[in-house]
Tab-separated table of N, CA and C in Angstrom:
chain	number	residue	atom	x	y	z
A	1	UNK	N	40.126	73.222	0.780
A	1	UNK	CA	41.181	73.914	0.059
A	1	UNK	C	41.160	73.466	-1.386
A	2	UNK	N	41.413	74.393	-2.262
A	2	UNK	CA	41.363	74.055	-3.676
A	2	UNK	C	42.564	73.214	-4.078
A	3	UNK	N	42.354	72.384	-5.083
A	3	UNK	CA	43.408	71.516	-5.582
A	3	UNK	C	44.182	72.271	-6.654
A	4	UNK	N	45.460	72.477	-6.425
A	4	UNK	CA	46.287	73.217	-7.372
A	4	UNK	C	47.084	72.210	-8.187
A	5	UNK	N	46.853	72.210	-9.492
A	5	UNK	CA	47.516	71.259	-10.373
A	5	UNK	C	48.708	71.884	-11.086
A	6	UNK	N	49.294	72.910	-10.524
A	6	UNK	CA	50.440	73.565	-11.135
A	6	UNK	C	51.702	73.160	-10.390
A	7	UNK	N	52.823	73.291	-11.082
A	7	UNK	CA	54.082	72.990	-10.427
A	7	UNK	C	54.475	74.094	-9.458
A	8	UNK	N	54.118	75.311	-9.778
A	8	UNK	CA	54.453	76.431	-8.904
A	8	UNK	C	53.209	77.272	-8.658
A	9	UNK	N	53.258	77.987	-7.547
A	9	UNK	CA	52.162	78.896	-7.227
A	9	UNK	C	52.710	80.318	-7.137
A	10	UNK	N	51.868	81.272	-7.482
A	10	UNK	CA	52.263	82.673	-7.385
A	10	UNK	C	51.791	83.240	-6.043
A	11	UNK	N	52.029	84.523	-5.841
A	11	UNK	CA	51.695	85.139	-4.559
A	11	UNK	C	50.194	85.116	-4.281
A	12	UNK	N	49.368	85.223	-5.301
A	12	UNK	CA	47.918	85.227	-5.093
A	12	UNK	C	47.430	83.883	-4.557
A	13	UNK	N	47.945	82.802	-5.099
A	13	UNK	CA	47.566	81.475	-4.609
A	13	UNK	C	48.187	81.231	-3.233
A	14	UNK	N	49.423	81.677	-3.037
A	14	UNK	CA	50.076	81.538	-1.735
A	14	UNK	C	49.259	82.240	-0.655
A	15	UNK	N	48.705	83.397	-0.972
A	15	UNK	CA	47.868	84.139	-0.025
A	15	UNK	C	46.645	83.313	0.360
A	16	UNK	N	46.055	82.612	-0.604
A	16	UNK	CA	44.889	81.774	-0.302
A	16	UNK	C	45.264	80.661	0.678
A	17	UNK	N	46.414	80.055	0.483
A	17	UNK	CA	46.899	79.059	1.435
A	17	UNK	C	47.076	79.690	2.824
A	18	UNK	N	47.698	80.855	2.861
A	18	UNK	CA	47.968	81.508	4.144
A	18	UNK	C	46.685	81.902	4.862
A	19	UNK	N	45.676	82.322	4.127
A	19	UNK	CA	44.382	82.624	4.746
A	19	UNK	C	43.801	81.372	5.398
A	20	UNK	N	44.003	80.243	4.744
A	20	UNK	CA	43.519	78.970	5.281
A	20	UNK	C	44.338	78.544	6.501
A	21	UNK	N	45.666	78.694	6.437
A	21	UNK	CA	46.560	78.254	7.514
A	21	UNK	C	46.505	79.152	8.747
A	22	UNK	N	46.154	80.426	8.555
A	22	UNK	CA	46.160	81.402	9.645
A	22	UNK	C	44.782	82.050	9.806
A	23	UNK	N	43.787	81.310	10.282
A	23	UNK	CA	42.444	81.887	10.431
A	23	UNK	C	42.406	83.193	11.246
A	24	UNK	N	43.196	83.321	12.335
A	24	UNK	CA	43.145	84.589	13.079
A	24	UNK	C	43.638	85.796	12.276
A	25	UNK	N	44.398	85.533	11.216
A	25	UNK	CA	44.971	86.617	10.406
A	25	UNK	C	44.226	86.818	9.088
A	26	UNK	N	43.162	86.082	8.876
A	26	UNK	CA	42.478	86.087	7.576
A	26	UNK	C	42.125	87.497	7.110
A	27	UNK	N	41.568	88.307	7.991
A	27	UNK	CA	41.172	89.664	7.596
A	27	UNK	C	42.393	90.519	7.247
A	28	UNK	N	43.420	90.453	8.083
A	28	UNK	CA	44.643	91.224	7.816
A	28	UNK	C	45.312	90.766	6.517
A	29	UNK	N	45.371	89.455	6.314
A	29	UNK	CA	45.965	88.920	5.089
A	29	UNK	C	45.173	89.393	3.869
A	30	UNK	N	43.860	89.374	3.977
A	30	UNK	CA	43.007	89.827	2.869
A	30	UNK	C	43.276	91.293	2.552
A	31	UNK	N	43.341	92.130	3.586
A	31	UNK	CA	43.596	93.563	3.371
A	31	UNK	C	44.949	93.793	2.709
A	32	UNK	N	45.962	93.096	3.176
A	32	UNK	CA	47.305	93.265	2.609
A	32	UNK	C	47.377	92.743	1.177
A	33	UNK	N	46.679	91.647	0.913
A	33	UNK	CA	46.726	91.087	-0.447
A	33	UNK	C	45.978	91.973	-1.436
A	34	UNK	N	44.913	92.646	-0.990
A	34	UNK	CA	44.203	93.592	-1.859
A	34	UNK	C	45.144	94.731	-2.262
A	35	UNK	N	46.051	95.083	-1.370
A	35	UNK	CA	47.038	96.130	-1.636
A	35	UNK	C	48.261	95.570	-2.378
A	36	UNK	N	48.189	94.282	-2.760
A	36	UNK	CA	49.284	93.610	-3.453
A	36	UNK	C	50.568	93.654	-2.625
A	37	UNK	N	50.422	93.414	-1.332
A	37	UNK	CA	51.540	93.507	-0.397
A	37	UNK	C	51.847	92.120	0.165
A	38	UNK	N	52.446	91.267	-0.665
A	38	UNK	CA	52.776	89.909	-0.226
A	38	UNK	C	53.811	89.925	0.899
A	39	UNK	N	54.758	90.831	0.823
A	39	UNK	CA	55.748	90.943	1.902
A	39	UNK	C	55.049	91.277	3.224
A	40	UNK	N	54.045	92.119	3.178
A	40	UNK	CA	53.275	92.451	4.375
A	40	UNK	C	52.530	91.246	4.923
A	41	UNK	N	52.032	90.411	4.026
A	41	UNK	CA	51.343	89.181	4.441
A	41	UNK	C	52.318	88.281	5.198
A	42	UNK	N	53.508	88.105	4.649
A	42	UNK	CA	54.513	87.259	5.305
A	42	UNK	C	54.916	87.878	6.638
A	43	UNK	N	55.064	89.203	6.692
A	43	UNK	CA	55.413	89.862	7.952
A	43	UNK	C	54.311	89.659	8.985
A	44	UNK	N	53.064	89.677	8.573
A	44	UNK	CA	51.947	89.443	9.498
A	44	UNK	C	52.044	88.038	10.099
A	45	UNK	N	52.431	87.056	9.280
A	45	UNK	CA	52.566	85.692	9.813
A	45	UNK	C	53.740	85.618	10.798
A	46	UNK	N	54.809	86.335	10.499
A	46	UNK	CA	55.963	86.366	11.400
A	46	UNK	C	55.554	86.976	12.740
A	47	UNK	N	54.851	88.096	12.702
A	47	UNK	CA	54.411	88.751	13.934
A	47	UNK	C	53.525	87.822	14.756
A	48	UNK	N	52.657	87.088	14.090
A	48	UNK	CA	51.777	86.136	14.763
A	48	UNK	C	52.598	85.036	15.436
A	49	UNK	N	53.595	84.509	14.739
A	49	UNK	CA	54.433	83.453	15.309
A	49	UNK	C	55.271	83.974	16.472
A	50	UNK	N	55.701	85.224	16.402
A	50	UNK	CA	56.443	85.814	17.528
A	50	UNK	C	55.554	85.915	18.761
A	51	UNK	N	54.292	86.232	18.536
A	51	UNK	CA	53.326	86.281	19.647
A	51	UNK	C	53.182	84.882	20.259
A	52	UNK	N	53.089	83.871	19.409
A	52	UNK	CA	53.001	82.493	19.901
A	52	UNK	C	54.271	82.099	20.654
A	53	UNK	N	55.410	82.612	20.209
A	53	UNK	CA	56.678	82.329	20.884
A	53	UNK	C	56.661	82.877	22.311
A	54	UNK	N	56.123	84.085	22.468
A	54	UNK	CA	56.013	84.670	23.808
A	54	UNK	C	55.097	83.842	24.707
A	55	UNK	N	54.169	83.132	24.092
A	55	UNK	CA	53.251	82.262	24.830
A	55	UNK	C	53.792	80.832	24.948
A	56	UNK	N	55.019	80.617	24.501
A	56	UNK	CA	55.704	79.313	24.545
A	56	UNK	C	54.964	78.215	23.787
A	57	UNK	N	54.316	78.569	22.702
A	57	UNK	CA	53.566	77.595	21.897
A	57	UNK	C	54.459	77.084	20.759
A	58	UNK	N	55.517	76.406	21.158
A	58	UNK	CA	56.570	75.981	20.243
A	58	UNK	C	56.069	74.968	19.208
A	59	UNK	N	55.241	74.025	19.629
A	59	UNK	CA	54.773	73.009	18.676
A	59	UNK	C	53.896	73.628	17.590
A	60	UNK	N	53.118	74.641	17.937
A	60	UNK	CA	52.288	75.332	16.943
A	60	UNK	C	53.174	76.090	15.964
A	61	UNK	N	54.204	76.739	16.489
A	61	UNK	CA	55.144	77.474	15.632
A	61	UNK	C	55.841	76.505	14.674
A	62	UNK	N	56.293	75.370	15.192
A	62	UNK	CA	56.973	74.376	14.348
A	62	UNK	C	56.045	73.913	13.223
A	63	UNK	N	54.779	73.718	13.543
A	63	UNK	CA	53.800	73.317	12.534
A	63	UNK	C	53.668	74.391	11.453
A	64	UNK	N	53.593	75.660	11.857
A	64	UNK	CA	53.461	76.751	10.893
A	64	UNK	C	54.720	76.924	10.042
A	65	UNK	N	55.872	76.646	10.613
A	65	UNK	CA	57.111	76.697	9.829
A	65	UNK	C	57.067	75.635	8.737
A	66	UNK	N	56.561	74.458	9.066
A	66	UNK	CA	56.444	73.386	8.062
A	66	UNK	C	55.448	73.762	6.969
A	67	UNK	N	54.368	74.419	7.345
A	67	UNK	CA	53.394	74.865	6.349
A	67	UNK	C	54.009	75.908	5.409
A	68	UNK	N	54.801	76.816	5.978
A	68	UNK	CA	55.458	77.834	5.145
A	68	UNK	C	56.484	77.180	4.227
A	69	UNK	N	57.139	76.135	4.706
A	69	UNK	CA	58.087	75.406	3.857
A	69	UNK	C	57.373	74.786	2.667
A	70	UNK	N	56.165	74.276	2.898
A	70	UNK	CA	55.386	73.698	1.806
A	70	UNK	C	55.089	74.770	0.750
A	71	UNK	N	54.708	75.962	1.181
A	71	UNK	CA	54.449	77.057	0.242
A	71	UNK	C	55.742	77.434	-0.483
A	72	UNK	N	56.849	77.478	0.257
A	72	UNK	CA	58.143	77.805	-0.329
A	72	UNK	C	58.510	76.805	-1.421
A	73	UNK	N	58.295	75.540	-1.158
A	73	UNK	CA	58.663	74.494	-2.123
A	73	UNK	C	57.890	74.607	-3.430
A	74	UNK	N	56.615	75.001	-3.361
A	74	UNK	CA	55.809	75.065	-4.586
A	74	UNK	C	55.661	76.493	-5.112
A	75	UNK	N	56.292	77.443	-4.428
A	75	UNK	CA	56.186	78.836	-4.832
A	75	UNK	C	57.041	79.171	-6.040
A	76	UNK	N	56.613	80.206	-6.763
A	76	UNK	CA	57.434	80.705	-7.863
A	76	UNK	C	58.627	81.464	-7.273
A	77	UNK	N	59.472	82.001	-8.121
A	77	UNK	CA	60.707	82.629	-7.635
A	77	UNK	C	60.414	83.811	-6.705
A	78	UNK	N	59.363	84.577	-6.977
A	78	UNK	CA	59.026	85.718	-6.121
A	78	UNK	C	58.583	85.244	-4.732
A	79	UNK	N	57.714	84.247	-4.696
A	79	UNK	CA	57.236	83.700	-3.419
A	79	UNK	C	58.421	83.161	-2.615
A	80	UNK	N	59.302	82.407	-3.271
A	80	UNK	CA	60.487	81.866	-2.597
A	80	UNK	C	61.369	82.994	-2.051
A	81	UNK	N	61.578	84.014	-2.870
A	81	UNK	CA	62.440	85.136	-2.477
A	81	UNK	C	61.904	85.831	-1.224
A	82	UNK	N	60.623	86.114	-1.206
A	82	UNK	CA	60.030	86.808	-0.055
A	82	UNK	C	60.083	85.924	1.191
A	83	UNK	N	59.772	84.657	1.049
A	83	UNK	CA	59.807	83.749	2.198
A	83	UNK	C	61.224	83.637	2.744
A	84	UNK	N	62.192	83.503	1.859
A	84	UNK	CA	63.586	83.383	2.317
A	84	UNK	C	64.069	84.656	2.991
A	85	UNK	N	63.710	85.804	2.417
A	85	UNK	CA	64.264	87.061	2.906
A	85	UNK	C	63.458	87.722	4.017
A	86	UNK	N	62.289	87.230	4.295
A	86	UNK	CA	61.527	87.726	5.448
A	86	UNK	C	61.314	86.615	6.469
A	87	UNK	N	60.668	85.550	6.039
A	87	UNK	CA	60.290	84.496	6.979
A	87	UNK	C	61.516	83.794	7.567
A	88	UNK	N	62.382	83.286	6.716
A	88	UNK	CA	63.555	82.566	7.222
A	88	UNK	C	64.484	83.524	7.971
A	89	UNK	N	64.620	84.752	7.480
A	89	UNK	CA	65.454	85.741	8.189
A	89	UNK	C	64.933	86.018	9.599
A	90	UNK	N	63.633	85.862	9.792
A	90	UNK	CA	63.049	86.126	11.117
A	90	UNK	C	63.494	85.096	12.158
A	91	UNK	N	64.041	83.963	11.717
A	91	UNK	CA	64.466	82.939	12.664
A	91	UNK	C	65.533	83.451	13.619
A	92	UNK	N	66.355	84.369	13.159
A	92	UNK	CA	67.391	84.929	14.043
A	92	UNK	C	66.736	85.670	15.208
A	93	UNK	N	65.679	86.386	14.922
A	93	UNK	CA	64.925	87.071	15.976
A	93	UNK	C	64.242	86.056	16.899
A	94	UNK	N	63.715	84.998	16.311
A	94	UNK	CA	63.094	83.944	17.127
A	94	UNK	C	64.136	83.380	18.089
A	95	UNK	N	65.331	83.136	17.556
A	95	UNK	CA	66.405	82.567	18.364
A	95	UNK	C	66.748	83.483	19.538
A	96	UNK	N	66.812	84.786	19.274
A	96	UNK	CA	67.155	85.756	20.322
A	96	UNK	C	66.084	85.854	21.397
A	97	UNK	N	64.817	85.688	21.015
A	97	UNK	CA	63.719	85.891	21.952
A	97	UNK	C	63.176	84.609	22.578
A	98	UNK	N	63.634	83.457	22.090
A	98	UNK	CA	63.147	82.176	22.602
A	98	UNK	C	64.038	81.679	23.738
A	99	UNK	N	63.459	80.867	24.588
A	99	UNK	CA	64.263	80.139	25.570
A	99	UNK	C	65.144	79.186	24.762
A	100	UNK	N	66.313	78.879	25.281
A	100	UNK	CA	67.266	78.028	24.563
A	100	UNK	C	66.629	76.695	24.186
A	101	UNK	N	65.915	76.093	25.125
A	101	UNK	CA	65.283	74.803	24.838
A	101	UNK	C	64.222	74.929	23.755
A	102	UNK	N	63.489	76.048	23.742
A	102	UNK	CA	62.469	76.256	22.712
A	102	UNK	C	63.119	76.420	21.343
A	103	UNK	N	64.214	77.193	21.276
A	103	UNK	CA	64.888	77.382	19.996
A	103	UNK	C	65.428	76.049	19.479
A	104	UNK	N	66.037	75.263	20.356
A	104	UNK	CA	66.573	73.971	19.927
A	104	UNK	C	65.468	73.079	19.375
A	105	UNK	N	64.336	73.083	20.029
A	105	UNK	CA	63.193	72.293	19.568
A	105	UNK	C	62.691	72.791	18.214
A	106	UNK	N	62.591	74.105	18.066
A	106	UNK	CA	62.167	74.677	16.780
A	106	UNK	C	63.149	74.308	15.674
A	107	UNK	N	64.422	74.473	15.964
A	107	UNK	CA	65.445	74.191	14.952
A	107	UNK	C	65.429	72.719	14.550
A	108	UNK	N	65.308	71.837	15.545
A	108	UNK	CA	65.284	70.395	15.260
A	108	UNK	C	64.087	70.009	14.395
A	109	UNK	N	62.967	70.702	14.583
A	109	UNK	CA	61.754	70.393	13.828
A	109	UNK	C	61.629	71.202	12.533
A	110	UNK	N	62.581	72.076	12.314
A	110	UNK	CA	62.566	72.916	11.114
A	110	UNK	C	62.898	72.053	9.892
A	111	UNK	N	62.181	72.248	8.801
A	111	UNK	CA	62.525	71.508	7.581
A	111	UNK	C	63.987	71.766	7.198
A	112	UNK	N	64.635	70.739	6.702
A	112	UNK	CA	66.054	70.825	6.351
A	112	UNK	C	66.305	71.968	5.371
A	113	UNK	N	65.408	72.149	4.437
A	113	UNK	CA	65.521	73.231	3.456
A	113	UNK	C	65.672	74.586	4.155
A	114	UNK	N	64.856	74.834	5.157
A	114	UNK	CA	64.937	76.105	5.886
A	114	UNK	C	66.195	76.175	6.750
A	115	UNK	N	66.628	75.042	7.302
A	115	UNK	CA	67.879	75.032	8.080
A	115	UNK	C	69.046	75.448	7.194
A	116	UNK	N	69.083	74.927	5.980
A	116	UNK	CA	70.166	75.240	5.044
A	116	UNK	C	70.143	76.728	4.688
A	117	UNK	N	68.961	77.242	4.353
A	117	UNK	CA	68.842	78.665	4.000
A	117	UNK	C	69.249	79.533	5.183
A	118	UNK	N	68.750	79.205	6.367
A	118	UNK	CA	69.058	79.967	7.582
A	118	UNK	C	70.568	79.973	7.850
A	119	UNK	N	71.190	78.808	7.769
A	119	UNK	CA	72.635	78.731	8.028
A	119	UNK	C	73.446	79.466	6.968
A	120	UNK	N	73.013	79.397	5.714
A	120	UNK	CA	73.685	80.158	4.650
A	120	UNK	C	73.571	81.667	4.906
A	121	UNK	N	72.390	82.104	5.331
A	121	UNK	CA	72.190	83.522	5.638
A	121	UNK	C	73.106	83.959	6.782
A	122	UNK	N	73.223	83.131	7.791
A	122	UNK	CA	74.090	83.474	8.934
A	122	UNK	C	75.553	83.577	8.497
A	123	UNK	N	75.990	82.663	7.628
A	123	UNK	CA	77.359	82.710	7.112
A	123	UNK	C	77.600	83.980	6.305
A	124	UNK	N	76.641	84.325	5.441
A	124	UNK	CA	76.768	85.547	4.628
A	124	UNK	C	76.774	86.789	5.521
A	125	UNK	N	75.928	86.814	6.532
A	125	UNK	CA	75.908	87.963	7.450
A	125	UNK	C	77.236	88.126	8.164
A	126	UNK	N	77.846	86.990	8.512
A	126	UNK	CA	79.137	87.031	9.195
A	126	UNK	C	80.202	87.625	8.269
A	127	UNK	N	80.164	87.220	6.997
A	127	UNK	CA	81.131	87.721	6.020
A	127	UNK	C	80.920	89.211	5.755
A	128	UNK	N	79.671	89.591	5.492
A	128	UNK	CA	79.383	90.973	5.089
A	128	UNK	C	79.286	91.960	6.237
A	129	UNK	N	78.786	91.510	7.370
A	129	UNK	CA	78.526	92.438	8.460
A	129	UNK	C	79.299	92.128	9.737
A	130	UNK	N	80.054	91.047	9.738
A	130	UNK	CA	80.810	90.681	10.921
A	130	UNK	C	79.935	90.231	12.081
A	131	UNK	N	78.683	89.862	11.782
A	131	UNK	CA	77.767	89.408	12.841
A	131	UNK	C	78.031	87.978	13.204
């Protein structure tokens, strides 16, 4: 992996990380990035993690959540925005489709930063949508 000496990374560099982190998705990620569809790239990773959830591969999912947190931490405002509004928002779906014990394990292993964002989103949804 290339050494990035910048404080923040843009979507193009984030895509390179994601291609490295998700070898099974490399071709799909490449196609979406050529179309300048970073949101599609993040959605592809979410779909992949949902598939792993159905296979009860919780430790692998937890690892990928930590990797996405690393990208979020060094991402520019656009990268952060997409990750927060697609990736972190997908946790509610994970919660609905996971066994209770699997969700608890995922949540416990989730980076604190993502726990805070997720809980803030849930509070806002409750206020705005009564969910």
